[in-house]
Amino acid sequence: MFDRNGKKIILNSNGEMFLKTVNESLSILENGVKELLDTNNQSKPEIKLLVLAGSNTLPNLILNFKKAHPDTTFKLLQHVDGEIDYKNFDFCISSTLDEVHDPFSITLLEEELFIGMPTNHPLATKNAIFLEEIANENFISFQSNKPFRTISYSLCKYAGFNPTIVFESDVPSIVKQLIIAGLGISFIPEISWGIHADDSLKLLRVIDPVCKRYINISWHPDNYISKYAKEFRDFAVEYYSML
């Protein structure tokens, strides 16, 4: 199962195959223990969330859930560097450009993406634009490891250009202030950011391409989902349907 490589010992193909089987067996055992504790009401009411989208909507979601389940605790992770081990979380809340069709994901919210710009921008006299009209603009965007950045970039590519990113921020309120200051424009989700047009901010609908995203809740197929986690998932689906 091992090969020697100089002073190192590495797994060969047989070792890698055996390691995969061991890891799968350990996962089954771990899930079995969790299920026993859950069935006998001995599991800890804790929910671990990886939040890559819709973070502005989470405080009210969690607050309302805890009113009905006050003993439940939450562990949230928003910023991840490197590869993500999704098995460490009960759920991942993320966003996609296309609707998901996956037995381990549920779409929570479908929302249109507008273009936010200051009201003194030359295009602000319009109510709708083609995305290609802003090909030469400076963009404010999320960091490159966030799904929203990927979605924004994909839409621009579809319209025939690569966006020029001049500022990065993962905080919607900061993005808004940068736009108002005239430092760039940005995609603005219709609902989840809670940002609306006002005397200083214009939101333009995009005629083509269709600009929207889907916020989804997903779970690892090999993980045991506790009754507390299932209750939260069902609650989240209902909560987002009312936004």
mmCIF file of C-alpha atoms in Angstrom:
data_model
loop_
_atom_site.group_PDB
_atom_site.id
_atom_site.type_symbol
_atom_site.label_atom_id
_atom_site.label_comp_id
_atom_site.label_asym_id
_atom_site.label_seq_id
_atom_site.Cartn_x
_atom_site.Cartn_y
_atom_site.Cartn_z
ATOM 1 C CA MET A 1 0.000 0.000 0.000
ATOM 2 C CA PHE A 2 3.060 2.237 0.281
ATOM 3 C CA ASP A 3 5.908 3.181 -2.028
ATOM 4 C CA ARG A 4 9.219 4.731 -1.076
ATOM 5 C CA ASN A 5 10.126 7.983 -2.817
ATOM 6 C CA GLY A 6 13.595 8.942 -1.646
ATOM 7 C CA LYS A 7 13.273 9.559 2.101
ATOM 8 C CA LYS A 8 9.495 9.760 1.870
ATOM 9 C CA ILE A 9 6.876 7.044 2.032
ATOM 10 C CA ILE A 10 3.784 7.711 -0.073
ATOM 11 C CA LEU A 11 0.517 5.906 -0.688
ATOM 12 C CA ASN A 12 0.351 3.916 -3.896
ATOM 13 C CA SER A 13 -2.891 3.209 -5.794
ATOM 14 C CA ASN A 14 -3.767 0.331 -3.434
ATOM 15 C CA GLY A 15 -3.155 2.537 -0.403
ATOM 16 C CA GLU A 16 -5.294 5.333 -1.794
ATOM 17 C CA MET A 17 -8.104 2.867 -2.488
ATOM 18 C CA PHE A 18 -7.883 1.501 1.064
ATOM 19 C CA LEU A 19 -7.766 5.017 2.568
ATOM 20 C CA LYS A 20 -10.941 5.948 0.686
ATOM 21 C CA THR A 21 -12.701 2.885 2.131
ATOM 22 C CA VAL A 22 -11.476 3.707 5.655
ATOM 23 C CA ASN A 23 -12.713 7.296 5.392
ATOM 24 C CA GLU A 24 -16.106 6.143 4.131
ATOM 25 C CA SER A 25 -16.372 3.658 7.019
ATOM 26 C CA LEU A 26 -15.462 6.313 9.589
ATOM 27 C CA SER A 27 -18.075 8.633 8.099
ATOM 28 C CA ILE A 28 -20.756 5.938 8.403
ATOM 29 C CA LEU A 29 -19.796 5.306 12.041
ATOM 30 C CA GLU A 30 -19.842 9.019 12.849
ATOM 31 C CA ASN A 31 -23.257 9.440 11.243
ATOM 32 C CA GLY A 32 -24.520 6.412 13.173
ATOM 33 C CA VAL A 33 -23.464 7.930 16.491
ATOM 34 C CA LYS A 34 -25.110 11.242 15.569
ATOM 35 C CA GLU A 35 -28.333 9.487 14.618
ATOM 36 C CA LEU A 36 -28.449 7.550 17.913
ATOM 37 C CA LEU A 37 -27.926 10.723 19.944
ATOM 38 C CA ASP A 38 -30.500 12.550 17.859
ATOM 39 C CA THR A 39 -33.088 9.781 18.214
ATOM 40 C CA ASN A 40 -32.661 9.735 21.989
ATOM 41 C CA ASN A 41 -32.765 13.535 22.301
ATOM 42 C CA GLN A 42 -29.146 13.650 23.449
ATOM 43 C CA SER A 43 -27.691 15.584 20.531
ATOM 44 C CA LYS A 44 -26.629 19.181 20.974
ATOM 45 C CA PRO A 45 -28.987 21.653 19.249
ATOM 46 C CA GLU A 46 -26.206 23.246 17.219
ATOM 47 C CA ILE A 47 -26.244 24.232 13.559
ATOM 48 C CA LYS A 48 -23.079 24.939 11.589
ATOM 49 C CA LEU A 49 -23.510 27.216 8.589
ATOM 50 C CA LEU A 50 -21.141 28.144 5.806
ATOM 51 C CA VAL A 51 -22.489 31.441 4.494
ATOM 52 C CA LEU A 52 -21.267 32.502 1.056
ATOM 53 C CA ALA A 53 -24.351 34.506 0.041
ATOM 54 C CA GLY A 54 -27.314 36.313 1.557
ATOM 55 C CA SER A 55 -25.539 37.192 4.799
ATOM 56 C CA ASN A 56 -27.649 40.341 5.209
ATOM 57 C CA THR A 57 -30.778 38.218 5.537
ATOM 58 C CA LEU A 58 -29.322 35.856 8.151
ATOM 59 C CA PRO A 59 -29.701 37.900 11.371
ATOM 60 C CA ASN A 60 -33.492 38.080 11.067
ATOM 61 C CA LEU A 61 -33.693 34.461 9.904
ATOM 62 C CA ILE A 62 -31.747 33.221 12.926
ATOM 63 C CA LEU A 63 -33.534 35.587 15.315
ATOM 64 C CA ASN A 64 -36.947 34.331 14.222
ATOM 65 C CA PHE A 65 -35.847 30.693 14.353
ATOM 66 C CA LYS A 66 -34.466 31.094 17.877
ATOM 67 C CA LYS A 67 -37.797 32.485 19.070
ATOM 68 C CA ALA A 68 -39.241 29.030 18.467
ATOM 69 C CA HIS A 69 -36.022 27.136 19.323
ATOM 70 C CA PRO A 70 -34.240 29.200 22.007
ATOM 71 C CA ASP A 71 -31.751 26.454 22.932
ATOM 72 C CA THR A 72 -30.328 26.197 19.419
ATOM 73 C CA THR A 73 -26.857 27.649 18.904
ATOM 74 C CA PHE A 74 -25.277 28.612 15.602
ATOM 75 C CA LYS A 75 -21.734 28.551 14.276
ATOM 76 C CA LEU A 76 -21.303 30.693 11.172
ATOM 77 C CA LEU A 77 -18.350 30.914 8.827
ATOM 78 C CA GLN A 78 -18.306 33.535 6.067
ATOM 79 C CA HIS A 79 -14.710 33.952 4.965
ATOM 80 C CA VAL A 80 -12.854 30.899 3.712
ATOM 81 C CA ASP A 81 -9.375 30.742 2.224
ATOM 82 C CA GLY A 82 -8.401 27.736 0.149
ATOM 83 C CA GLU A 83 -10.468 24.619 -0.367
ATOM 84 C CA ILE A 84 -13.693 24.153 1.591
ATOM 85 C CA ASP A 85 -14.537 20.898 3.350
ATOM 86 C CA TYR A 86 -18.322 21.016 3.158
ATOM 87 C CA LYS A 87 -18.600 18.014 5.473
ATOM 88 C CA ASN A 88 -17.692 20.302 8.380
ATOM 89 C CA PHE A 89 -21.018 22.126 8.034
ATOM 90 C CA ASP A 90 -24.665 21.215 8.301
ATOM 91 C CA PHE A 91 -25.526 23.594 5.482
ATOM 92 C CA CYS A 92 -23.936 25.912 2.976
ATOM 93 C CA ILE A 93 -25.853 28.987 1.835
ATOM 94 C CA SER A 94 -24.530 30.078 -1.523
ATOM 95 C CA SER A 95 -25.665 31.577 -4.817
ATOM 96 C CA THR A 96 -25.648 30.416 -8.418
ATOM 97 C CA LEU A 97 -26.303 31.943 -11.811
ATOM 98 C CA ASP A 98 -28.614 29.086 -12.792
ATOM 99 C CA GLU A 99 -31.319 27.304 -10.857
ATOM 100 C CA VAL A 100 -30.014 24.191 -9.110
ATOM 101 C CA HIS A 101 -31.479 20.763 -9.766
ATOM 102 C CA ASP A 102 -29.827 18.718 -7.056
ATOM 103 C CA PRO A 103 -31.317 16.383 -4.415
ATOM 104 C CA PHE A 104 -28.983 17.950 -1.847
ATOM 105 C CA SER A 105 -29.886 21.584 -2.525
ATOM 106 C CA ILE A 106 -32.996 23.728 -2.223
ATOM 107 C CA THR A 107 -33.441 27.139 -3.825
ATOM 108 C CA LEU A 108 -34.391 29.662 -1.157
ATOM 109 C CA LEU A 109 -34.652 32.794 -3.270
ATOM 110 C CA GLU A 110 -34.641 33.879 -6.892
ATOM 111 C CA GLU A 111 -33.842 37.560 -7.315
ATOM 112 C CA GLU A 112 -33.154 39.989 -10.123
ATOM 113 C CA LEU A 113 -29.818 41.780 -10.319
ATOM 114 C CA PHE A 114 -29.899 45.510 -11.025
ATOM 115 C CA ILE A 115 -27.061 47.859 -11.915
ATOM 116 C CA GLY A 116 -26.463 50.424 -9.200
ATOM 117 C CA MET A 117 -24.970 53.802 -10.133
ATOM 118 C CA PRO A 118 -24.982 57.350 -8.766
ATOM 119 C CA THR A 119 -27.946 59.484 -9.841
ATOM 120 C CA ASN A 120 -25.615 61.920 -11.610
ATOM 121 C CA HIS A 121 -24.284 59.204 -13.935
ATOM 122 C CA PRO A 122 -25.065 59.847 -17.651
ATOM 123 C CA LEU A 123 -26.987 56.544 -17.876
ATOM 124 C CA ALA A 124 -29.055 57.298 -14.763
ATOM 125 C CA THR A 125 -31.693 59.025 -16.905
ATOM 126 C CA LYS A 126 -32.679 55.564 -18.164
ATOM 127 C CA ASN A 127 -34.711 52.916 -16.357
ATOM 128 C CA ALA A 128 -33.197 49.959 -18.200
ATOM 129 C CA ILE A 129 -30.034 49.246 -20.178
ATOM 130 C CA PHE A 130 -28.301 46.519 -22.130
ATOM 131 C CA LEU A 131 -25.370 45.202 -20.116
ATOM 132 C CA GLU A 132 -22.946 45.938 -22.951
ATOM 133 C CA GLU A 133 -23.643 49.666 -22.441
ATOM 134 C CA ILE A 134 -21.517 49.623 -19.273
ATOM 135 C CA ALA A 135 -18.579 47.669 -20.696
ATOM 136 C CA ASN A 136 -16.188 50.587 -20.142
ATOM 137 C CA GLU A 137 -17.309 51.403 -16.596
ATOM 138 C CA ASN A 138 -15.368 50.767 -13.398
ATOM 139 C CA PHE A 139 -16.956 48.065 -11.244
ATOM 140 C CA ILE A 140 -17.197 47.533 -7.505
ATOM 141 C CA SER A 141 -17.447 43.853 -6.684
ATOM 142 C CA PHE A 142 -17.142 41.160 -4.045
ATOM 143 C CA GLN A 143 -13.832 39.374 -3.539
ATOM 144 C CA SER A 144 -12.840 36.841 -6.175
ATOM 145 C CA ASN A 145 -13.539 33.819 -3.958
ATOM 146 C CA LYS A 146 -17.227 34.694 -3.509
ATOM 147 C CA PRO A 147 -20.017 33.252 -5.709
ATOM 148 C CA PHE A 148 -21.479 36.720 -6.359
ATOM 149 C CA ARG A 149 -18.217 37.787 -7.999
ATOM 150 C CA THR A 150 -18.348 34.707 -10.237
ATOM 151 C CA ILE A 151 -21.956 35.433 -11.200
ATOM 152 C CA SER A 152 -21.218 39.086 -11.983
ATOM 153 C CA TYR A 153 -18.185 38.160 -14.067
ATOM 154 C CA SER A 154 -20.113 35.494 -15.995
ATOM 155 C CA LEU A 155 -22.877 37.954 -16.900
ATOM 156 C CA CYS A 156 -20.344 40.494 -18.153
ATOM 157 C CA LYS A 157 -18.547 37.827 -20.187
ATOM 158 C CA TYR A 158 -21.873 36.834 -21.737
ATOM 159 C CA ALA A 159 -22.365 40.493 -22.728
ATOM 160 C CA GLY A 160 -18.962 40.467 -24.417
ATOM 161 C CA PHE A 161 -16.593 42.161 -21.972
ATOM 162 C CA ASN A 162 -14.417 41.626 -18.919
ATOM 163 C CA PRO A 163 -15.397 43.980 -16.079
ATOM 164 C CA THR A 164 -12.767 46.370 -14.757
ATOM 165 C CA ILE A 165 -12.781 45.838 -10.976
ATOM 166 C CA VAL A 166 -11.518 48.918 -9.113
ATOM 167 C CA PHE A 167 -12.815 48.142 -5.607
ATOM 168 C CA GLU A 168 -13.604 44.953 -3.705
ATOM 169 C CA SER A 169 -15.898 44.779 -0.690
ATOM 170 C CA ASP A 170 -18.068 42.031 0.770
ATOM 171 C CA VAL A 171 -20.220 44.539 2.686
ATOM 172 C CA PRO A 172 -23.300 45.737 0.747
ATOM 173 C CA SER A 173 -23.550 49.026 2.664
ATOM 174 C CA ILE A 174 -19.942 49.858 1.739
ATOM 175 C CA VAL A 175 -20.602 48.951 -1.898
ATOM 176 C CA LYS A 176 -23.524 51.392 -1.863
ATOM 177 C CA GLN A 177 -21.414 54.202 -0.404
ATOM 178 C CA LEU A 178 -18.668 53.633 -2.979
ATOM 179 C CA ILE A 179 -21.253 53.835 -5.763
ATOM 180 C CA ILE A 180 -22.737 57.060 -4.390
ATOM 181 C CA ALA A 181 -19.230 58.522 -4.147
ATOM 182 C CA GLY A 182 -18.858 57.969 -7.893
ATOM 183 C CA LEU A 183 -16.073 55.412 -7.581
ATOM 184 C CA GLY A 184 -17.770 52.758 -9.698
ATOM 185 C CA ILE A 185 -20.955 50.863 -10.444
ATOM 186 C CA SER A 186 -22.081 47.445 -9.235
ATOM 187 C CA PHE A 187 -24.589 44.652 -9.570
ATOM 188 C CA ILE A 188 -27.192 45.025 -6.805
ATOM 189 C CA PRO A 189 -29.473 42.101 -5.826
ATOM 190 C CA GLU A 190 -33.150 43.036 -5.752
ATOM 191 C CA ILE A 191 -33.972 41.665 -2.288
ATOM 192 C CA SER A 192 -31.175 40.185 -0.200
ATOM 193 C CA TRP A 193 -28.984 43.280 0.154
ATOM 194 C CA GLY A 194 -31.840 45.478 1.334
ATOM 195 C CA ILE A 195 -30.621 48.320 -0.915
ATOM 196 C CA HIS A 196 -33.208 50.506 -2.632
ATOM 197 C CA ALA A 197 -33.059 53.405 -5.071
ATOM 198 C CA ASP A 198 -33.042 56.869 -3.491
ATOM 199 C CA ASP A 199 -31.990 60.451 -4.262
ATOM 200 C CA SER A 200 -28.347 59.407 -4.552
ATOM 201 C CA LEU A 201 -28.601 55.863 -5.971
ATOM 202 C CA LYS A 202 -30.163 54.740 -9.245
ATOM 203 C CA LEU A 203 -31.001 51.090 -9.891
ATOM 204 C CA LEU A 204 -31.276 50.122 -13.552
ATOM 205 C CA ARG A 205 -32.919 46.966 -14.842
ATOM 206 C CA VAL A 206 -30.864 44.989 -17.376
ATOM 207 C CA ILE A 207 -32.711 44.211 -20.611
ATOM 208 C CA ASP A 208 -30.211 41.666 -21.900
ATOM 209 C CA PRO A 209 -28.835 39.328 -20.754
ATOM 210 C CA VAL A 210 -31.330 38.323 -18.080
ATOM 211 C CA CYS A 211 -29.578 39.155 -14.824
ATOM 212 C CA LYS A 212 -30.639 37.195 -11.775
ATOM 213 C CA ARG A 213 -29.253 34.814 -9.211
ATOM 214 C CA TYR A 214 -30.465 31.979 -7.012
ATOM 215 C CA ILE A 215 -29.680 31.699 -3.309
ATOM 216 C CA ASN A 216 -29.559 28.039 -2.287
ATOM 217 C CA ILE A 217 -29.152 25.991 0.861
ATOM 218 C CA SER A 218 -27.127 22.806 0.357
ATOM 219 C CA TRP A 219 -25.845 19.931 2.455
ATOM 220 C CA HIS A 220 -23.218 17.248 1.981
ATOM 221 C CA PRO A 221 -24.751 13.951 0.780
ATOM 222 C CA ASP A 222 -22.669 11.936 3.266
ATOM 223 C CA ASN A 223 -23.629 13.983 6.338
ATOM 224 C CA TYR A 224 -26.299 13.031 8.836
ATOM 225 C CA ILE A 225 -28.801 15.888 9.126
ATOM 226 C CA SER A 226 -30.093 16.235 12.690
ATOM 227 C CA LYS A 227 -33.717 16.993 13.474
ATOM 228 C CA TYR A 228 -32.667 20.485 14.560
ATOM 229 C CA ALA A 229 -30.942 21.060 11.237
ATOM 230 C CA LYS A 230 -33.976 19.775 9.325
ATOM 231 C CA GLU A 231 -36.229 22.140 11.268
ATOM 232 C CA PHE A 232 -33.937 25.041 10.428
ATOM 233 C CA ARG A 233 -33.836 24.082 6.745
ATOM 234 C CA ASP A 234 -37.633 23.959 6.552
ATOM 235 C CA PHE A 235 -37.880 27.239 8.453
ATOM 236 C CA ALA A 236 -35.400 28.898 6.069
ATOM 237 C CA VAL A 237 -37.395 27.796 3.023
ATOM 238 C CA GLU A 238 -40.563 29.320 4.480
ATOM 239 C CA TYR A 239 -38.768 32.477 5.644
ATOM 240 C CA TYR A 240 -37.256 33.248 2.250
ATOM 241 C CA SER A 241 -40.570 32.590 0.486
ATOM 242 C CA MET A 242 -41.989 35.605 2.337
ATOM 243 C CA LEU A 243 -39.209 38.057 1.421
#
